[in-house]
PDB file of C-alpha atoms and ligand atoms in Angstrom:
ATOM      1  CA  UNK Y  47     336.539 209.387 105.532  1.00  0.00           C
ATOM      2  CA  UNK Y  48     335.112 212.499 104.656  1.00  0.00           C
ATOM      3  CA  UNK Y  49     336.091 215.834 106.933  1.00  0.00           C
ATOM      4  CA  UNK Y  50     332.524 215.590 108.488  1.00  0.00           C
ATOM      5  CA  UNK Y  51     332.181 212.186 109.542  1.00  0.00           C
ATOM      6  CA  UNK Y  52     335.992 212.469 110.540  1.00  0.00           C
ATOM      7  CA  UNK Y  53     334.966 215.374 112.782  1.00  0.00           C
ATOM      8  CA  UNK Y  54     331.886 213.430 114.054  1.00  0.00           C
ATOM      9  CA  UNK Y  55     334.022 210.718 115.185  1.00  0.00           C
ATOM     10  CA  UNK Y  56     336.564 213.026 117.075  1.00  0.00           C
ATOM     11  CA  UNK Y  57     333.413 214.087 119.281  1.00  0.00           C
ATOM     12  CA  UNK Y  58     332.880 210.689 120.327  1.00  0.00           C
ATOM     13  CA  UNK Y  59     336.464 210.148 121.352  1.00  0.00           C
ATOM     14  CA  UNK Y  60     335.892 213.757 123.276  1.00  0.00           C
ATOM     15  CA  UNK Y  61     332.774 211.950 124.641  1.00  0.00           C
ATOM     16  CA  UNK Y  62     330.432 214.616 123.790  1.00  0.00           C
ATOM     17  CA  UNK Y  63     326.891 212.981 122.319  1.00  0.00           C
ATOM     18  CA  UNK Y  64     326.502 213.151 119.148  1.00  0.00           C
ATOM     19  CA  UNK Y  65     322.891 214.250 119.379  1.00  0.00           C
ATOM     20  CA  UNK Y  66     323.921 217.532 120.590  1.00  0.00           C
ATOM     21  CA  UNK Y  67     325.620 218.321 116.706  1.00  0.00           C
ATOM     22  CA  UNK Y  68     322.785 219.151 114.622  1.00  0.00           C
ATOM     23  CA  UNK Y  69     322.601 217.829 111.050  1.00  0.00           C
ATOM     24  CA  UNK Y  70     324.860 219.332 108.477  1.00  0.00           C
ATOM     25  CA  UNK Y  71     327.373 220.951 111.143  1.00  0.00           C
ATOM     26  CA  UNK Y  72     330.698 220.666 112.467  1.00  0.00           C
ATOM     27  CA  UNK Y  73     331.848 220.986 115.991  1.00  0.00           C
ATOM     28  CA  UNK Y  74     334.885 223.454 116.740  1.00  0.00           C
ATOM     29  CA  UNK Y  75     336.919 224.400 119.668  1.00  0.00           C
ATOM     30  CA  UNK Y  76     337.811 228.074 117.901  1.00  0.00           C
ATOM     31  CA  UNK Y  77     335.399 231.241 118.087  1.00  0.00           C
ATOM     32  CA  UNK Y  78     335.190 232.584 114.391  1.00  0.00           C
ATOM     33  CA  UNK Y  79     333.974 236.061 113.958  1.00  0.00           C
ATOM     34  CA  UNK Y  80     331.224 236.787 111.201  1.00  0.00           C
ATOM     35  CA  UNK Y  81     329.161 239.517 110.816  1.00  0.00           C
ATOM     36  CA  UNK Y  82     327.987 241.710 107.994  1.00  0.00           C
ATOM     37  CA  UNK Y  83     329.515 244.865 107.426  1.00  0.00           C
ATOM     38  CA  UNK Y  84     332.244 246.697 109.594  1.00  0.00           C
ATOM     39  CA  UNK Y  85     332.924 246.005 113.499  1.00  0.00           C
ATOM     40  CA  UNK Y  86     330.969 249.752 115.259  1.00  0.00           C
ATOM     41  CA  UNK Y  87     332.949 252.110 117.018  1.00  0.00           C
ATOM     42  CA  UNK Y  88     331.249 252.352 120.598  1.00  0.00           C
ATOM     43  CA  UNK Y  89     330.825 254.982 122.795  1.00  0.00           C
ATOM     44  CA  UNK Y  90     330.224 253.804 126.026  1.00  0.00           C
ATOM     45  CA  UNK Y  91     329.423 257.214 127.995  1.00  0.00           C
ATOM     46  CA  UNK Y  92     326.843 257.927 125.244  1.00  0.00           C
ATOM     47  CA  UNK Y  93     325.415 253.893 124.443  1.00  0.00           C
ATOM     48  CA  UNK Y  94     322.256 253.288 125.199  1.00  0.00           C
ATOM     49  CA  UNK Y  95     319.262 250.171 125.213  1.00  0.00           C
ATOM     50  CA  UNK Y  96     316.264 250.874 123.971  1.00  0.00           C
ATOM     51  CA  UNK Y  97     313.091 249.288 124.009  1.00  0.00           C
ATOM     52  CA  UNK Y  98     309.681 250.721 121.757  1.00  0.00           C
ATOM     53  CA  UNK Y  99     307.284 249.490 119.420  1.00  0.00           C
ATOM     54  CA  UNK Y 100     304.215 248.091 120.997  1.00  0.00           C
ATOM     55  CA  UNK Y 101     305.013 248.945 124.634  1.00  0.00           C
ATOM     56  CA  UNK Y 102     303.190 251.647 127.093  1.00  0.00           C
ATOM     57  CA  UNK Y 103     305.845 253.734 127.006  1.00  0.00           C
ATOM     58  CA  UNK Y 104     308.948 253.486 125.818  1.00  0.00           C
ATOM     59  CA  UNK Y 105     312.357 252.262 127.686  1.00  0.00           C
ATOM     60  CA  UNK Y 106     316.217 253.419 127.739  1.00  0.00           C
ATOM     61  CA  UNK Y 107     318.501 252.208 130.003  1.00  0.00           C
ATOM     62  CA  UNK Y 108     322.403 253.838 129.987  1.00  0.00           C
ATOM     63  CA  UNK Y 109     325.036 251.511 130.395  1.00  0.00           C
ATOM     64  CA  UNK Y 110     325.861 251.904 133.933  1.00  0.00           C
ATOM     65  CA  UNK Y 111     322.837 250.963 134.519  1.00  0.00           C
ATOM     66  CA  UNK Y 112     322.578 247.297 132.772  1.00  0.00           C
ATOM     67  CA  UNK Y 113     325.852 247.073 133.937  1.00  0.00           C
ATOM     68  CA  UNK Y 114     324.265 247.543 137.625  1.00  0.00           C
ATOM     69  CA  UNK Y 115     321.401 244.690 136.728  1.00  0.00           C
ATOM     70  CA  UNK Y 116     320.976 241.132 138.150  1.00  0.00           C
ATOM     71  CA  UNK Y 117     323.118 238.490 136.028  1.00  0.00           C
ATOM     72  CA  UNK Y 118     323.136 234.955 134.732  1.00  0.00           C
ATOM     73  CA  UNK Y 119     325.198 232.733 133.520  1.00  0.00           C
ATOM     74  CA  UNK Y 120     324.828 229.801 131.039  1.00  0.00           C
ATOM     75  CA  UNK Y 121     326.356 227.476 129.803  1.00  0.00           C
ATOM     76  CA  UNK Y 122     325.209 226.488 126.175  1.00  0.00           C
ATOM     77  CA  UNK Y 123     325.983 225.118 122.546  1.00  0.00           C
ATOM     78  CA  UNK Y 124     326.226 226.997 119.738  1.00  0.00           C
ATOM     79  CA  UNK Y 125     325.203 226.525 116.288  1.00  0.00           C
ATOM     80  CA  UNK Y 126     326.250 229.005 113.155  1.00  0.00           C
ATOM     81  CA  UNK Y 127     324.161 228.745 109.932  1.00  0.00           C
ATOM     82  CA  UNK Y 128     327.957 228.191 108.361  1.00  0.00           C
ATOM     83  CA  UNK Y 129     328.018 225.253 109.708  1.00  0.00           C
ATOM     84  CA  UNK Y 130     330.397 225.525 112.808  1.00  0.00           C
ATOM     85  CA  UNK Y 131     328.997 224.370 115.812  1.00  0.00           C
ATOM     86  CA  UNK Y 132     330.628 225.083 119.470  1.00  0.00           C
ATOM     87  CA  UNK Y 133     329.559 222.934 122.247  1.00  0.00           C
ATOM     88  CA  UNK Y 134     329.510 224.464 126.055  1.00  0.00           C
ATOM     89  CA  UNK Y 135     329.884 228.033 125.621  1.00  0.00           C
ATOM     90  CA  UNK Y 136     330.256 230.296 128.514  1.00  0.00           C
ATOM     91  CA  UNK Y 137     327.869 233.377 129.068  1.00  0.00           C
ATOM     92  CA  UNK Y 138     326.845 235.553 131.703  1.00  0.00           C
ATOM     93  CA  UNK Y 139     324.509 238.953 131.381  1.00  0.00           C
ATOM     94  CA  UNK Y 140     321.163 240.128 131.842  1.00  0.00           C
ATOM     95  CA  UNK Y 141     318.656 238.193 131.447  1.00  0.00           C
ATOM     96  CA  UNK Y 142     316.116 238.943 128.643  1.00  0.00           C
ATOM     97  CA  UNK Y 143     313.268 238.418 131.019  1.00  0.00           C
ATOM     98  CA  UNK Y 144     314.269 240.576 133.391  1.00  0.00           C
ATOM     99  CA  UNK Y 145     314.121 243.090 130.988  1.00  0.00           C
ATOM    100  CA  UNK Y 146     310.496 241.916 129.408  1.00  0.00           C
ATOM    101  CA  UNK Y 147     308.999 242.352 133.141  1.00  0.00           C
ATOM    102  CA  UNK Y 148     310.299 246.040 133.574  1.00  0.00           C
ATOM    103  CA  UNK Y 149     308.857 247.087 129.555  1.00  0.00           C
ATOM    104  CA  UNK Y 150     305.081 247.183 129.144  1.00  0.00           C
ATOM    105  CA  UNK Y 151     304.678 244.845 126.722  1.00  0.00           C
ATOM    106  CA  UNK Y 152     301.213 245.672 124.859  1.00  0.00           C
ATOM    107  CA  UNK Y 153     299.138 242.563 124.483  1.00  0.00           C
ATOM    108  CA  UNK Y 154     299.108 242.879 120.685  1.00  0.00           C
ATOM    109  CA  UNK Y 155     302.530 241.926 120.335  1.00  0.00           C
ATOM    110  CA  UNK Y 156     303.933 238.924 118.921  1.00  0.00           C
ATOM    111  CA  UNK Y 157     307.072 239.540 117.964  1.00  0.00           C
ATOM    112  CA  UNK Y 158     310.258 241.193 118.334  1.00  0.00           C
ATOM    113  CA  UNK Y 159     313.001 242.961 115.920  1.00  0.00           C
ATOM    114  CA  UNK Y 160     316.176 243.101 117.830  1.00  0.00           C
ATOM    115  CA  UNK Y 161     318.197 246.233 116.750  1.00  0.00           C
ATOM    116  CA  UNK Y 162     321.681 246.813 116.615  1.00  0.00           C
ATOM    117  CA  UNK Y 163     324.426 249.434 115.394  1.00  0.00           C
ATOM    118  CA  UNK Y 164     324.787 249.772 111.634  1.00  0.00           C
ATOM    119  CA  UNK Y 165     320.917 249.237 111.325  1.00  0.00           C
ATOM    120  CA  UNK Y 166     321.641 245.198 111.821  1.00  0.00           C
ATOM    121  CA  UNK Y 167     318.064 243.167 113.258  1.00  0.00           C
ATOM    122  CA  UNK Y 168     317.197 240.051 113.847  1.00  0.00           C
ATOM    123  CA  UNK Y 169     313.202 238.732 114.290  1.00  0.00           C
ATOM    124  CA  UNK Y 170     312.289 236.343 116.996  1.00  0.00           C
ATOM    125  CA  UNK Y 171     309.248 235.467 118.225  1.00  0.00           C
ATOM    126  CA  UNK Y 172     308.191 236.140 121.580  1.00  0.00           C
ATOM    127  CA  UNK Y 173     308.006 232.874 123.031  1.00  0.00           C
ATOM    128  CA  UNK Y 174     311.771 232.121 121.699  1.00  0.00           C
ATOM    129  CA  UNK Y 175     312.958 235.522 122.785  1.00  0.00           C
ATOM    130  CA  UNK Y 176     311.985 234.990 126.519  1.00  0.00           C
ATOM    131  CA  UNK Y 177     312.952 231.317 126.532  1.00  0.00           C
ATOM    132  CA  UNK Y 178     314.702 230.754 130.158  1.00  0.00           C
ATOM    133  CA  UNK Y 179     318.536 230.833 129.981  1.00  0.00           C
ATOM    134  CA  UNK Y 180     318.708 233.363 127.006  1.00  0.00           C
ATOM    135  CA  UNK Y 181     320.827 236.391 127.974  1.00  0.00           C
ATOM    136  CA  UNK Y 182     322.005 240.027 126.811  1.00  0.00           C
ATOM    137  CA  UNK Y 183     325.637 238.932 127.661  1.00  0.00           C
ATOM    138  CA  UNK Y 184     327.956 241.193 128.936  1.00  0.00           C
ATOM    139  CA  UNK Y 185     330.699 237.836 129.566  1.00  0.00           C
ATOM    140  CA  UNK Y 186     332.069 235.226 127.473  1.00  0.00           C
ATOM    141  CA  UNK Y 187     334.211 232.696 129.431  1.00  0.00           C
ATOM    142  CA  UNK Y 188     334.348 234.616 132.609  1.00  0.00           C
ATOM    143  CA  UNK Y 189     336.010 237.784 130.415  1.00  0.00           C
ATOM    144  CA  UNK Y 190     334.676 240.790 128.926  1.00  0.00           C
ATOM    145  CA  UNK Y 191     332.919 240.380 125.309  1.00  0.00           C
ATOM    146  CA  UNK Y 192     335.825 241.215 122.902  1.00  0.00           C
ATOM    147  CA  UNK Y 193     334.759 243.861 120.267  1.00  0.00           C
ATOM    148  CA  UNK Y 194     334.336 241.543 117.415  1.00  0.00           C
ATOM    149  CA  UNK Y 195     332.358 239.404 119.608  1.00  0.00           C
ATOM    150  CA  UNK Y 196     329.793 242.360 120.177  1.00  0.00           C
ATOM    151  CA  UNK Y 197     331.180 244.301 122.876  1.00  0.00           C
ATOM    152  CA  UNK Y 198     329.726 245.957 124.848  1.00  0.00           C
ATOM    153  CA  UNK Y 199     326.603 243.585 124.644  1.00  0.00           C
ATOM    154  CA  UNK Y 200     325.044 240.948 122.474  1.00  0.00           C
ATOM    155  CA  UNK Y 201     322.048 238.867 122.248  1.00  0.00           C
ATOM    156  CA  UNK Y 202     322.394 235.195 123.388  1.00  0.00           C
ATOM    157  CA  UNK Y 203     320.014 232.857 121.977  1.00  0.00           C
ATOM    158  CA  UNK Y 204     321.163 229.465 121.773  1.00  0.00           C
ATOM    159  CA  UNK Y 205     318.476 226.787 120.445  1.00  0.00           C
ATOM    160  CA  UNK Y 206     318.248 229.176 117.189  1.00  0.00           C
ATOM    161  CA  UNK Y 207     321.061 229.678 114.185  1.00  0.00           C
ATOM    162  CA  UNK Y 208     323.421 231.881 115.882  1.00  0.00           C
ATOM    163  CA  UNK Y 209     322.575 235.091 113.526  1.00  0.00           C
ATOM    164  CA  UNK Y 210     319.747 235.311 115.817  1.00  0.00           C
ATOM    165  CA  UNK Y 211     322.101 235.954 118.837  1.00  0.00           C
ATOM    166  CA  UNK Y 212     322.706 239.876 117.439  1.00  0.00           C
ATOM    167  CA  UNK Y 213     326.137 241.310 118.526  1.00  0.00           C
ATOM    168  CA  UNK Y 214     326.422 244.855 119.466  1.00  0.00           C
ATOM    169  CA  UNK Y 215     322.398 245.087 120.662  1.00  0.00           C
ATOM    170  CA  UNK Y 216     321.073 248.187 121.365  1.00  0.00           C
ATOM    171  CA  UNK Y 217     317.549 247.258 122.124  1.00  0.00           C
ATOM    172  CA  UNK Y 218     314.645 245.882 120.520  1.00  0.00           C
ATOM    173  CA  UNK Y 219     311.280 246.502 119.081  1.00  0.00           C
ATOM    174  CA  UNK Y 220     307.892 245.032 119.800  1.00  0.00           C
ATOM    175  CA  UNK Y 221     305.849 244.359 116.784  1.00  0.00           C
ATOM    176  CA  UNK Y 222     302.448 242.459 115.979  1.00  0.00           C
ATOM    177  CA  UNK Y 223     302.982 240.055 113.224  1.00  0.00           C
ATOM    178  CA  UNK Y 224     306.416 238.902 112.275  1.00  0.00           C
ATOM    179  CA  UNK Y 225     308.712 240.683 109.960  1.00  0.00           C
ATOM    180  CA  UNK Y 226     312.336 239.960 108.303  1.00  0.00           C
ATOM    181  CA  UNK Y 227     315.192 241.375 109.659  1.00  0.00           C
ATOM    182  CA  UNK Y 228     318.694 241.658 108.107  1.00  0.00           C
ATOM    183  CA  UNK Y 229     319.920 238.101 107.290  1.00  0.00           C
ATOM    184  CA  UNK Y 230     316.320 236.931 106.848  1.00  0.00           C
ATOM    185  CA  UNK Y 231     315.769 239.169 104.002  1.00  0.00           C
ATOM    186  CA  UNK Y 232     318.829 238.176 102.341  1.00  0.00           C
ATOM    187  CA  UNK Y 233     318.031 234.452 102.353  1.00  0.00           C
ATOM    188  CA  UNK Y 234     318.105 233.281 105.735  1.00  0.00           C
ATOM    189  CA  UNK Y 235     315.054 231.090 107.382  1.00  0.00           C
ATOM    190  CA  UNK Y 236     312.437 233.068 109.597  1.00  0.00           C
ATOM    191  CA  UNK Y 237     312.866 230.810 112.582  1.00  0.00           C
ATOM    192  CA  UNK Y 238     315.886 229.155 112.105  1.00  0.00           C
ATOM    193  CA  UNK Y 239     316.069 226.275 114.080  1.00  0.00           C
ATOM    194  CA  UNK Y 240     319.117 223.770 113.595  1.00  0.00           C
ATOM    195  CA  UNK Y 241     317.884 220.812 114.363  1.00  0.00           C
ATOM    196  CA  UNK Y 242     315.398 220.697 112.104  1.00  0.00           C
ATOM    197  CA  UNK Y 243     318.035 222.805 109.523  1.00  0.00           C
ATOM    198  CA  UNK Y 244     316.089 225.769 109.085  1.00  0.00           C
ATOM    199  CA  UNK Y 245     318.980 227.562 107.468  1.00  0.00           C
ATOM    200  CA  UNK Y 246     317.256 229.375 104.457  1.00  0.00           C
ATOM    201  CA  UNK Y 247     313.846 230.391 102.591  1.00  0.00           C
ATOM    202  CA  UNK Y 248     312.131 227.148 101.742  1.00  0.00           C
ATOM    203  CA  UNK Y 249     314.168 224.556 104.154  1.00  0.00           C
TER     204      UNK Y 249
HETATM  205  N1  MTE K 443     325.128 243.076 114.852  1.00  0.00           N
HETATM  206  C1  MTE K 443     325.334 241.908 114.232  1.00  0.00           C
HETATM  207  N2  MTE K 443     325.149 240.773 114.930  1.00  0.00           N
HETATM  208  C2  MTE K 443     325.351 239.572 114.340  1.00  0.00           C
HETATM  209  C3  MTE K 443     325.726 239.489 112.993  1.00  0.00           C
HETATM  210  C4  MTE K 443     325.898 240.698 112.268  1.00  0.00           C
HETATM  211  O1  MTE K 443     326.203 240.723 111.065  1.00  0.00           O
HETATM  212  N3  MTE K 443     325.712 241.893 112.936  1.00  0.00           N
HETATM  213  N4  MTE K 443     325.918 238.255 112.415  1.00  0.00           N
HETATM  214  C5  MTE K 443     325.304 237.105 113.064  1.00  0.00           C
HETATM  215  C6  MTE K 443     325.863 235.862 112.577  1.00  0.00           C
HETATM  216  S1  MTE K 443     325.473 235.445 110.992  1.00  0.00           S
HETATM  217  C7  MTE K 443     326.573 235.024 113.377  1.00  0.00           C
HETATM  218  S2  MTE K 443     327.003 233.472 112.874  1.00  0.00           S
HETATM  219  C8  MTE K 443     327.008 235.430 114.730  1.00  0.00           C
HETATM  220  C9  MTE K 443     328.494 235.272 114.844  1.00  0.00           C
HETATM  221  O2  MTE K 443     328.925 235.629 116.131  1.00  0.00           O
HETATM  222  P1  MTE K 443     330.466 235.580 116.461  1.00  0.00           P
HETATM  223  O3  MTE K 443     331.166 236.495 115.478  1.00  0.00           O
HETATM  224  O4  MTE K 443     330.604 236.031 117.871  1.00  0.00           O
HETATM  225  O5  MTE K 443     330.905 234.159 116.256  1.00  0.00           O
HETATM  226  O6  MTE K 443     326.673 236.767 115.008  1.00  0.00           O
HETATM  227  C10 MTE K 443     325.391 237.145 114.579  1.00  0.00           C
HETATM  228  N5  MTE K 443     325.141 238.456 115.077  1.00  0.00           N
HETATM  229 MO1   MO K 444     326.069 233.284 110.720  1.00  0.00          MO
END
């Protein structure tokens, strides 16, 4: 039996449906790390969140004070472009509509580029980026983020490849037609939806 259909097996003996592993993936109980590049070194006492591009005015919140907001918690699957898949995943953090409502969004905008250290972005479309239940997590499994995780915050966007759920987020930028960010230049879908293994240009 091949390692895939081996692995598919072992969730049905863990009695997790097999519906919930998208095509082409694997499920595992490990967290691997990937990103591009070097893990930042942050600065807490000078970190900030910042939110511009088509808005009123633009936003910056400290980190005391998204520390201080209203949280969430989920509980979701998640599926890497590599092919690892985690099921029930533990998050808890701001939620990205709370801070939509507080922004000024201008009505022109469709979509957003979500910015990170090292110049890292991701582009989502509105409508996916406000989805109920996605999160700026502060949490993973009831304990801080760990650094290579994205510490002190990260994007959480779980019905989407997980290079869409940017570690190390400092903000995000509203824009009117949609736009490539990091991976999606180098290869990766636009949307990137697993199910339907949107994984690079042309699937
Ligand atoms: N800032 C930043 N965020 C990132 C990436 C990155 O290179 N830089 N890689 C993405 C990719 S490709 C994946 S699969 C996930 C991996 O998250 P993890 O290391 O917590 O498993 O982070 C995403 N977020
Ligand atoms: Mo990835």
């Amino acid at each position: 039996m091949s390692f895939f259909k081996r692995n598919r097996a072992e969730l049905e003996k863990l009695g997790i449906d097999i519906a919930r592993l998208p095509p082409g993936q694997y499920h595992t109980k490990r967290f691997p790390v990937l990103h591009a590049g070097s893990v930042p070194r942050v600065d807490l006492p000078t970190w900030d969140f910042t939110v511009d591009g088509l808005v009123d005015e633009p936003s910056r919140w400290t980190w005391p004070e998204i520390k201080a907001m209203p949280t969430h918690e989920i509980t979701a699957d998640i599926h890497c472009v590599t092919k690892w898949s985690k099921f029930d995943t533990g998050w808890s953090g701001v939620p990205v509509r709370q801070i939509w409502d507080q922004i000024g969004a201008k009505p022109q905008a469709t979509h957003v580029m979500v910015n990170a250290y090292h110049g890292f972005t991701a582009n989502l479309p509105i409508e996916d980026f406000l989805r109920s239940g996605n999160l700026f997590a502060h949490t993973f499994n009831g304990e801080e983020l760990e650094l290579e995780h994205g510490f002190p915050l990260r994007l959480v966007v779980p019905h989407l490849y997980f290079w869409k759920s940017v570690k190390w987020v400092r903000g995000f930028t509203l824009i009117a037609k949609d736009e490539p960010g990091f991976w999606e230049r180098n290869g990766y879908h636009m949307y990137g939806d697993p199910f339907k293994e949107q994984r690079y240009w042309g699937d």
